[in-house]
Coordinates of C-alpha atoms in Angstrom, one line a residue:
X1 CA -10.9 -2.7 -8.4
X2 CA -10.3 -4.0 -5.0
X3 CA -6.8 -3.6 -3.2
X4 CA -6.2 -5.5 -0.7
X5 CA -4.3 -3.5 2.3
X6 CA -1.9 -5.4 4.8
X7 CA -0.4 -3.7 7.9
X8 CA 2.6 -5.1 10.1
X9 CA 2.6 -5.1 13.6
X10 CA 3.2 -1.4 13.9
X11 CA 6.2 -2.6 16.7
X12 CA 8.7 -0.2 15.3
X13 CA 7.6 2.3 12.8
X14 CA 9.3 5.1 10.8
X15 CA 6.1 5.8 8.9
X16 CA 2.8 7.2 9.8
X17 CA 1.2 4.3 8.6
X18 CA -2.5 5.1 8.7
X19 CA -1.6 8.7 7.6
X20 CA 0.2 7.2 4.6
X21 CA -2.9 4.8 3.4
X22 CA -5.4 7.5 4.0
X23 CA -3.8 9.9 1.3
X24 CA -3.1 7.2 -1.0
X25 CA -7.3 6.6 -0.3
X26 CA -7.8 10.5 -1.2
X27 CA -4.9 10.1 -4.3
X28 CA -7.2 7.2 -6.1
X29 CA -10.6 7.7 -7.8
X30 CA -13.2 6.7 -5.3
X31 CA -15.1 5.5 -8.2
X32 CA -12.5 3.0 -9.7
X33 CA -10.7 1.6 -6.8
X34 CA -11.6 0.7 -3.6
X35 CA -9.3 -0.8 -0.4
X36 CA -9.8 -3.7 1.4
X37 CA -8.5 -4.5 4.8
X38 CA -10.0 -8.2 5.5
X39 CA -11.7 -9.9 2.7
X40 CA -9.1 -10.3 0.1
X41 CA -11.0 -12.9 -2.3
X42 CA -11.6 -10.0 -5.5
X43 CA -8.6 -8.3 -4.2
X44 CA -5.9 -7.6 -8.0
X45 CA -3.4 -5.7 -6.3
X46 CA -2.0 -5.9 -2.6
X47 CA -0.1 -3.0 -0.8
X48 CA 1.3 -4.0 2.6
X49 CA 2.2 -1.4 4.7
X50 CA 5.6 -2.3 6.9
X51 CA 6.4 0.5 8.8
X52 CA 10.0 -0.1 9.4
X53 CA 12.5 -1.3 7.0
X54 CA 12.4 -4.8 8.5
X55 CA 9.0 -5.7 6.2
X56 CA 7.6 -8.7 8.4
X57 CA 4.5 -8.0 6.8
X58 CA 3.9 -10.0 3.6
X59 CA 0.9 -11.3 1.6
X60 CA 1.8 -15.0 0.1
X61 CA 1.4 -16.4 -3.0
X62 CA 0.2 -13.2 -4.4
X63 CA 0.3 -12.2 -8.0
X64 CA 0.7 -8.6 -7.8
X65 CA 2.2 -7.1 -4.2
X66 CA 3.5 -3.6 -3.7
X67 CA 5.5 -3.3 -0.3
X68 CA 6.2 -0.2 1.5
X69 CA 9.0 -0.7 4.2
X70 CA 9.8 2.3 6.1
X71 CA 10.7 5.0 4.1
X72 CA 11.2 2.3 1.0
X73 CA 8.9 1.3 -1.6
X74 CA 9.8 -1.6 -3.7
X75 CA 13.4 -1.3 -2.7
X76 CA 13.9 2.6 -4.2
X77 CA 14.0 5.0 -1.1
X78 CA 11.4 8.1 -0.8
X79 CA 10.8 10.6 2.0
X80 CA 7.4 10.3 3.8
X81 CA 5.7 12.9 1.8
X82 CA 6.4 11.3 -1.4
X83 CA 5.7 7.7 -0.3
X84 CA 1.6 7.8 -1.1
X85 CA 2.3 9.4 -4.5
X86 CA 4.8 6.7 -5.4
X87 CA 2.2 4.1 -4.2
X88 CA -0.6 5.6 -6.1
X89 CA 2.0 5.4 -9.3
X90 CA 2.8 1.4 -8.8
X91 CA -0.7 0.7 -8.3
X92 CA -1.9 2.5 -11.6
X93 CA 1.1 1.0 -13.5
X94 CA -0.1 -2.6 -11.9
X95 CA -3.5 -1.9 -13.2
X96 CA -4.8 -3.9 -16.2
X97 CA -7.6 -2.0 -16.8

């Protein structure tokens, strides 16, 4: 399954962004899920990466979006450690297969 992966603008960030996608990467089973940075056509789920709790980074019109904020995920706070486990969660839960 493709996830599609959105960054902000990386103006004002909290989070190690790129350190925080690259574990979720090592966190999923290479062999079921792979993430997509620029062609989201197949994409099922979408993770945008904001890295400050201003989220200006969205994807639109999109059926299934999980949204990292700063040091929030979905609106429920997490330290920066436990942000790419709680990630890996939502987008197993959001998996229909």
């Amino acid at each position: 399954m493709k996830i599609g992966v959105k960054f902000c603008g990386g103006c004002n960030p909290y989070i190690d962004r790129k350190n925080i996608i690259d574990k979720v990467k090592n966190l999923l089973p290479p062999e079921k899920y792979t993430l997509e940075y620029f062609n989201f056509d197949d994409c099922k789920i979408f993770l945008v990466i904001n890295g400050c709790g201003l989220s200006c980074a969205k994807f639109e019109q999109a059926p299934k979006v999980i949204t990292v904020a700063g040091f929030s995920l979905d609106g429920k706070q997490y330290t920066e450690n436990e942000l790419p486990y709680a990630i890996v969660e939502k987008i197993l839960a959001a998996d229909p297969g």
